[in-house]
Coordinates of C-alpha atoms in Angstrom, one line a residue:
Q25 CA -170.5 -98.8 114.1
V26 CA -167.7 -96.3 113.6
T27 CA -166.3 -94.4 110.6
S28 CA -163.5 -96.1 108.7
G29 CA -160.9 -95.4 106.0
G30 CA -159.0 -92.3 105.0
E31 CA -157.6 -89.8 107.4
A32 CA -159.7 -91.1 110.3
D33 CA -157.9 -94.4 110.3
E34 CA -154.5 -92.8 109.7
K35 CA -154.9 -90.5 112.8
G36 CA -156.8 -93.1 114.8
E37 CA -159.8 -90.7 115.0
Q38 CA -162.6 -93.1 114.1
E39 CA -166.0 -91.6 115.2
V40 CA -169.2 -93.3 116.3
L41 CA -171.5 -93.5 113.4
E42 CA -174.3 -95.7 114.6
F43 CA -175.6 -96.2 118.1
P44 CA -178.0 -99.2 118.2
W45 CA -179.4 -101.1 121.2
V46 CA -181.7 -104.0 122.0
V47 CA -183.0 -104.6 125.5
V48 CA -183.5 -108.2 126.7
D49 CA -185.5 -109.0 129.9
V50 CA -183.3 -111.5 131.8
E51 CA -186.3 -113.2 133.4
T52 CA -188.5 -113.7 130.3
K53 CA -185.6 -113.8 127.8
E54 CA -187.8 -111.5 125.6
V55 CA -186.8 -108.4 123.7
T56 CA -188.5 -105.3 125.2
D57 CA -187.0 -102.5 123.1
E58 CA -184.9 -102.0 120.1
Q59 CA -183.6 -98.8 118.5
S60 CA -180.9 -97.5 116.4
K61 CA -179.6 -93.9 116.2
L62 CA -177.2 -92.5 113.6
V63 CA -174.5 -90.1 114.9
K64 CA -173.2 -87.2 112.8
P65 CA -169.4 -87.3 112.5
S66 CA -167.9 -83.9 113.1
M67 CA -164.1 -84.4 112.9
H68 CA -164.2 -86.2 109.5
P69 CA -167.7 -85.5 108.2
T70 CA -167.3 -86.9 104.8
L71 CA -167.7 -90.7 104.8
T72 CA -165.2 -92.7 102.7
P73 CA -166.5 -95.1 100.1
E74 CA -165.1 -97.9 102.3
C75 CA -167.2 -96.7 105.2
I76 CA -170.4 -96.3 103.2
S77 CA -169.9 -99.8 101.8
S78 CA -169.1 -101.5 105.1
T79 CA -171.9 -99.8 107.2
G80 CA -174.6 -99.3 104.6
I81 CA -175.0 -95.7 105.9
A82 CA -175.4 -93.0 103.2
Q83 CA -173.7 -89.6 103.4
E84 CA -177.1 -87.8 103.5
S85 CA -178.2 -89.9 106.5
A86 CA -175.1 -89.1 108.4
D87 CA -175.4 -85.4 107.6
G88 CA -178.9 -85.3 109.0
A89 CA -178.1 -87.2 112.2
E90 CA -177.7 -85.8 115.7
G91 CA -174.2 -85.3 117.3
L92 CA -172.7 -87.7 119.8
Q93 CA -173.7 -85.6 122.8
G94 CA -177.4 -85.8 121.9
V95 CA -177.4 -89.5 121.2
V96 CA -175.6 -90.4 124.4
Q97 CA -178.1 -88.2 126.4
E98 CA -181.0 -89.9 124.6
F99 CA -179.7 -93.4 125.5
N100 CA -179.2 -92.3 129.1
A101 CA -182.8 -91.1 129.2
V102 CA -184.0 -94.5 127.9
L103 CA -182.0 -96.3 130.6
Y104 CA -183.4 -94.0 133.3
R105 CA -187.0 -94.5 132.2
S106 CA -186.8 -98.2 131.7
F107 CA -184.6 -99.2 134.6
T108 CA -183.4 -96.5 137.1
A109 CA -186.9 -95.0 137.7
N110 CA -188.3 -98.4 138.2
N111 CA -185.6 -99.7 140.6
K112 CA -184.4 -102.2 138.1
D113 CA -180.8 -103.3 137.4
F114 CA -179.3 -103.4 133.9
C115 CA -175.9 -104.3 132.3
L116 CA -174.6 -103.3 129.0
V117 CA -173.5 -106.2 126.7
T118 CA -171.1 -105.9 123.8
W119 CA -169.3 -108.0 121.2
G120 CA -165.8 -107.7 122.4
E121 CA -164.3 -104.8 124.4
A122 CA -163.7 -102.3 121.6
P123 CA -167.2 -100.7 121.4
L124 CA -167.1 -99.3 124.9
K125 CA -163.5 -99.5 125.8
R126 CA -162.1 -97.8 122.7
W127 CA -164.6 -96.5 120.1
L128 CA -167.2 -94.7 122.3
R129 CA -164.7 -93.7 125.0
A130 CA -162.1 -92.3 122.7
D131 CA -164.7 -90.4 120.6
A132 CA -166.4 -89.0 123.7
K133 CA -163.0 -87.9 125.1
R134 CA -162.1 -86.0 122.0
K135 CA -165.5 -84.3 121.8
G136 CA -165.9 -83.5 125.5
V137 CA -168.9 -85.8 126.0
K138 CA -169.3 -87.0 129.6
L139 CA -169.9 -90.7 130.0
V140 CA -171.7 -91.5 133.3
A141 CA -170.9 -94.6 135.4
H142 CA -172.9 -97.2 133.6
Y143 CA -170.5 -96.9 130.6
S144 CA -167.6 -98.2 132.7
K145 CA -169.1 -101.6 133.4
F146 CA -170.2 -104.1 130.7
L147 CA -170.3 -107.8 129.8
D148 CA -168.3 -109.0 126.8
I149 CA -170.4 -111.7 125.2
R150 CA -167.3 -113.3 123.6
A151 CA -165.5 -113.5 127.0
E152 CA -168.7 -115.0 128.6
F153 CA -168.9 -117.6 125.8
R154 CA -165.2 -118.5 126.5
R155 CA -166.0 -118.9 130.2
Q156 CA -168.9 -121.2 129.5
K157 CA -167.2 -123.3 126.8
P158 CA -163.4 -123.0 127.4
S159 CA -162.5 -126.0 125.2
V160 CA -164.3 -124.5 122.2
P161 CA -162.6 -122.1 119.8
T162 CA -164.2 -118.6 120.2
P163 CA -166.5 -118.0 117.3
A164 CA -165.3 -115.2 115.0
T165 CA -168.7 -113.8 114.3
I166 CA -172.1 -113.5 115.9
G167 CA -173.4 -115.8 113.2
D168 CA -170.9 -118.5 114.1
M169 CA -171.8 -118.2 117.8
A170 CA -175.5 -118.5 117.0
T171 CA -174.8 -121.6 114.9
H172 CA -172.8 -123.2 117.7
L173 CA -175.7 -122.5 120.2
G174 CA -178.3 -123.7 117.7
V175 CA -179.9 -120.3 117.4
E176 CA -181.5 -119.2 114.1
L177 CA -181.0 -115.7 113.0
E178 CA -183.4 -113.8 110.8
S179 CA -180.5 -112.6 108.6
E180 CA -177.0 -113.8 107.9
D181 CA -175.9 -110.2 107.7
V182 CA -174.7 -109.7 111.3
S183 CA -171.7 -107.4 110.5
G184 CA -172.9 -104.4 112.5
G185 CA -175.7 -102.1 113.5
L186 CA -179.1 -103.0 114.8
T187 CA -179.1 -106.3 112.9
A188 CA -176.0 -107.4 114.9
C189 CA -177.6 -106.3 118.1
K190 CA -180.7 -108.4 117.4
G191 CA -178.4 -111.4 116.7
M192 CA -176.6 -110.8 120.0
A193 CA -179.9 -110.5 121.8
K194 CA -180.9 -114.0 120.6
V195 CA -177.5 -115.4 121.5
I196 CA -177.5 -114.0 125.0
A197 CA -181.1 -115.2 125.6
K198 CA -180.0 -118.7 124.6
M199 CA -176.9 -118.5 126.9
L200 CA -179.2 -117.5 129.8
Q201 CA -181.5 -120.4 129.1
D202 CA -178.5 -122.7 129.1
G203 CA -177.6 -121.5 132.6
A204 CA -175.0 -118.8 131.9
K205 CA -174.6 -116.5 135.0
C206 CA -173.2 -113.6 133.0
S207 CA -171.4 -112.2 136.1
A208 CA -167.9 -111.7 134.7
T209 CA -168.3 -108.0 133.9
V210 CA -165.5 -105.8 132.6
N211 CA -164.8 -102.7 134.8
I212 CA -163.0 -99.8 133.1
P213 CA -160.8 -97.8 135.6
E214 CA -161.4 -94.0 135.8
D215 CA -157.9 -93.3 134.6
F216 CA -158.1 -95.7 131.6
D217 CA -156.8 -94.2 128.4
P218 CA -159.0 -95.4 125.5
L219 CA -156.2 -94.5 123.1
S220 CA -154.1 -97.2 124.7
F221 CA -156.4 -99.9 123.4
P222 CA -154.5 -101.5 120.5
V223 CA -156.4 -100.5 117.3
S224 CA -154.9 -103.2 115.1
S225 CA -156.2 -106.0 117.4
L226 CA -159.8 -104.7 117.4
Q227 CA -161.0 -106.7 114.4
V228 CA -161.9 -110.3 115.1
V229 CA -159.9 -112.7 112.9
A230 CA -162.0 -115.4 111.4
S231 CA -161.0 -119.0 112.0
S232 CA -161.2 -121.7 109.4
A233 CA -162.3 -124.2 112.0
R234 CA -166.1 -124.9 112.3
P235 CA -167.8 -124.1 115.6
G236 CA -166.9 -126.7 118.2
E237 CA -163.9 -128.0 116.2
P238 CA -160.6 -127.5 118.1
T239 CA -157.7 -126.0 116.3
E240 CA -154.3 -127.6 117.0
A241 CA -152.6 -124.2 116.8
Q242 CA -154.8 -122.6 119.5
T243 CA -152.2 -122.2 122.3
V244 CA -152.6 -118.5 123.2
V245 CA -154.5 -117.2 126.2
K246 CA -155.1 -113.6 127.3
L247 CA -154.9 -112.5 131.0
R248 CA -157.0 -109.6 132.3
G249 CA -157.0 -108.1 135.8
L250 CA -153.3 -108.6 136.5
P251 CA -151.7 -106.6 139.3
Y252 CA -150.0 -103.6 137.7
T253 CA -146.7 -104.8 139.3
A254 CA -146.9 -108.3 137.8
N255 CA -143.8 -109.6 136.2
D256 CA -142.8 -112.6 134.1
I257 CA -141.8 -114.7 137.2
E258 CA -145.2 -114.3 138.7
V259 CA -146.9 -115.3 135.4
I260 CA -144.8 -118.4 135.3
E261 CA -145.6 -119.3 138.9
F262 CA -149.3 -118.6 138.2
F263 CA -149.3 -121.2 135.4
S264 CA -147.3 -123.7 137.3
G265 CA -147.5 -127.1 135.6
C266 CA -148.2 -125.5 132.1
A267 CA -145.3 -125.2 129.7
I268 CA -144.9 -121.6 128.4
S269 CA -143.1 -121.1 125.0
A270 CA -139.8 -119.3 124.9
G271 CA -140.6 -115.6 124.6
G272 CA -144.2 -116.5 125.1
I273 CA -145.2 -113.8 127.6
L274 CA -146.4 -110.4 126.2
F275 CA -147.4 -107.7 128.7
V276 CA -149.7 -105.0 127.4
T277 CA -148.7 -101.5 128.6
N278 CA -149.9 -98.0 128.3
P279 CA -147.9 -95.7 126.1
D280 CA -146.0 -94.4 129.2
G281 CA -144.8 -98.0 129.8
R282 CA -147.0 -98.9 132.7
N283 CA -148.7 -102.3 132.7
N284 CA -152.5 -102.0 132.0
G285 CA -153.3 -105.3 133.7
E286 CA -153.4 -107.4 130.5
A287 CA -151.0 -109.9 128.9
F288 CA -150.9 -112.6 126.3
V289 CA -149.2 -116.0 127.0
R290 CA -148.4 -118.7 124.5
F291 CA -148.1 -122.3 125.6
E292 CA -146.1 -125.3 124.1
S293 CA -149.1 -127.5 123.5
R294 CA -152.9 -127.6 123.3
E295 CA -152.9 -129.6 126.6
D296 CA -151.0 -126.8 128.3
Y297 CA -153.4 -124.3 126.9
N298 CA -156.4 -126.3 128.2
N299 CA -154.8 -126.6 131.6
A300 CA -154.1 -122.8 131.6
L301 CA -157.7 -122.0 131.0
K302 CA -158.5 -123.8 134.3
K303 CA -156.6 -121.1 136.1
D304 CA -159.3 -118.6 135.4
R305 CA -160.3 -116.4 138.4
E306 CA -157.3 -117.7 140.5
R307 CA -155.5 -115.1 142.5
M308 CA -152.2 -113.3 141.8
Q309 CA -151.2 -111.2 144.7
R310 CA -154.6 -109.9 145.9
R311 CA -156.3 -109.8 142.5
Y312 CA -158.5 -112.4 140.7
V313 CA -157.1 -112.9 137.3
E314 CA -159.3 -113.7 134.3
V315 CA -157.9 -116.3 131.8
F316 CA -159.6 -116.8 128.4
G317 CA -158.7 -118.1 125.0
S318 CA -157.2 -115.8 122.5
T319 CA -155.4 -116.2 119.1
E320 CA -151.9 -116.0 117.7
A321 CA -153.3 -113.2 115.4
D322 CA -154.4 -111.1 118.4
M323 CA -151.0 -111.6 120.1
E324 CA -149.1 -110.6 117.0
A325 CA -151.4 -107.6 116.4
C326 CA -150.4 -106.4 120.0
R327 CA -146.8 -107.1 119.2
E328 CA -147.0 -104.9 116.1
N329 CA -148.4 -102.1 118.2
I330 CA -145.3 -102.4 120.4
A331 CA -143.1 -101.9 117.4
K332 CA -145.1 -98.8 116.5
G333 CA -144.7 -97.4 120.1
H334 CA -148.3 -97.9 121.1
G335 CA -147.6 -99.8 124.3
G336 CA -146.6 -103.3 125.2
R337 CA -143.6 -105.2 126.5
V338 CA -142.3 -108.6 125.3
V339 CA -140.6 -110.9 127.8
G340 CA -138.1 -112.8 125.8
G341 CA -136.5 -116.1 126.5
V342 CA -139.1 -117.3 129.0
G343 CA -139.0 -121.0 129.3
G344 CA -141.9 -123.4 130.2
A345 CA -143.3 -123.4 133.7
Q346 CA -143.1 -127.0 134.8

């Protein structure tokens, strides 16, 4: 969890406030460790009422916590003792890309905290769910995903912290039991700027559809792993046979205007959307491109960032690829 509200939000200086983790053994599907460490904010040490309400963390608890440097080092030590020293592999798993790609990375950069290699590779459980069930709307919450998979959670409060990690652990264990390979990891380039990650699109927008119920309006996909030189013509050719809406290609760029390898594409119909999802892991130039379901809200949030000068490029007047 991170701080929220007030000056931190205005300046985009949210700080890591809680650092929880749960370890799941892939072979036994059992939980072998669970811990949660509070992190003392230093840039904006006074928690806002909004932050206290949403996280359940009191000001006194935050004041008595260790700084980010110490907590990161402690987590590194846990990983070393549990895995590296025993020649075991591990992979970090998150709900969405924001925890590692934005929040931790940006906070560490501001505070001069070094993040070693294992923080640059992770599995996004939402993306893995989309890969396993491309025709199902992506659940908006851990609770929704658990319900869809038939997993019972101990608490309905899965909004953040250790409780959310426990819920994710049960979900990932069930996905492994159902045959998920969990091999589509996200790799963060060394030169990635965490501040280029669009803040306004970090929050998952809840859907009114029940798990497993298709929504007629779901026609937006997100591409990841595009060549940095990719253009609209190549995207149209990539989705040959799928009708793209006019102005329906939105490239995501860094503040300096360079493509960051991601884009949103809106299609004319649900059928075109479903066919587009089948293009996942096909090649553009020499790169394999990931294609997974997104939402109109996420696309519009990115478009808002463009208007604010936070990066992005709209390709207007693009017709359907037939």
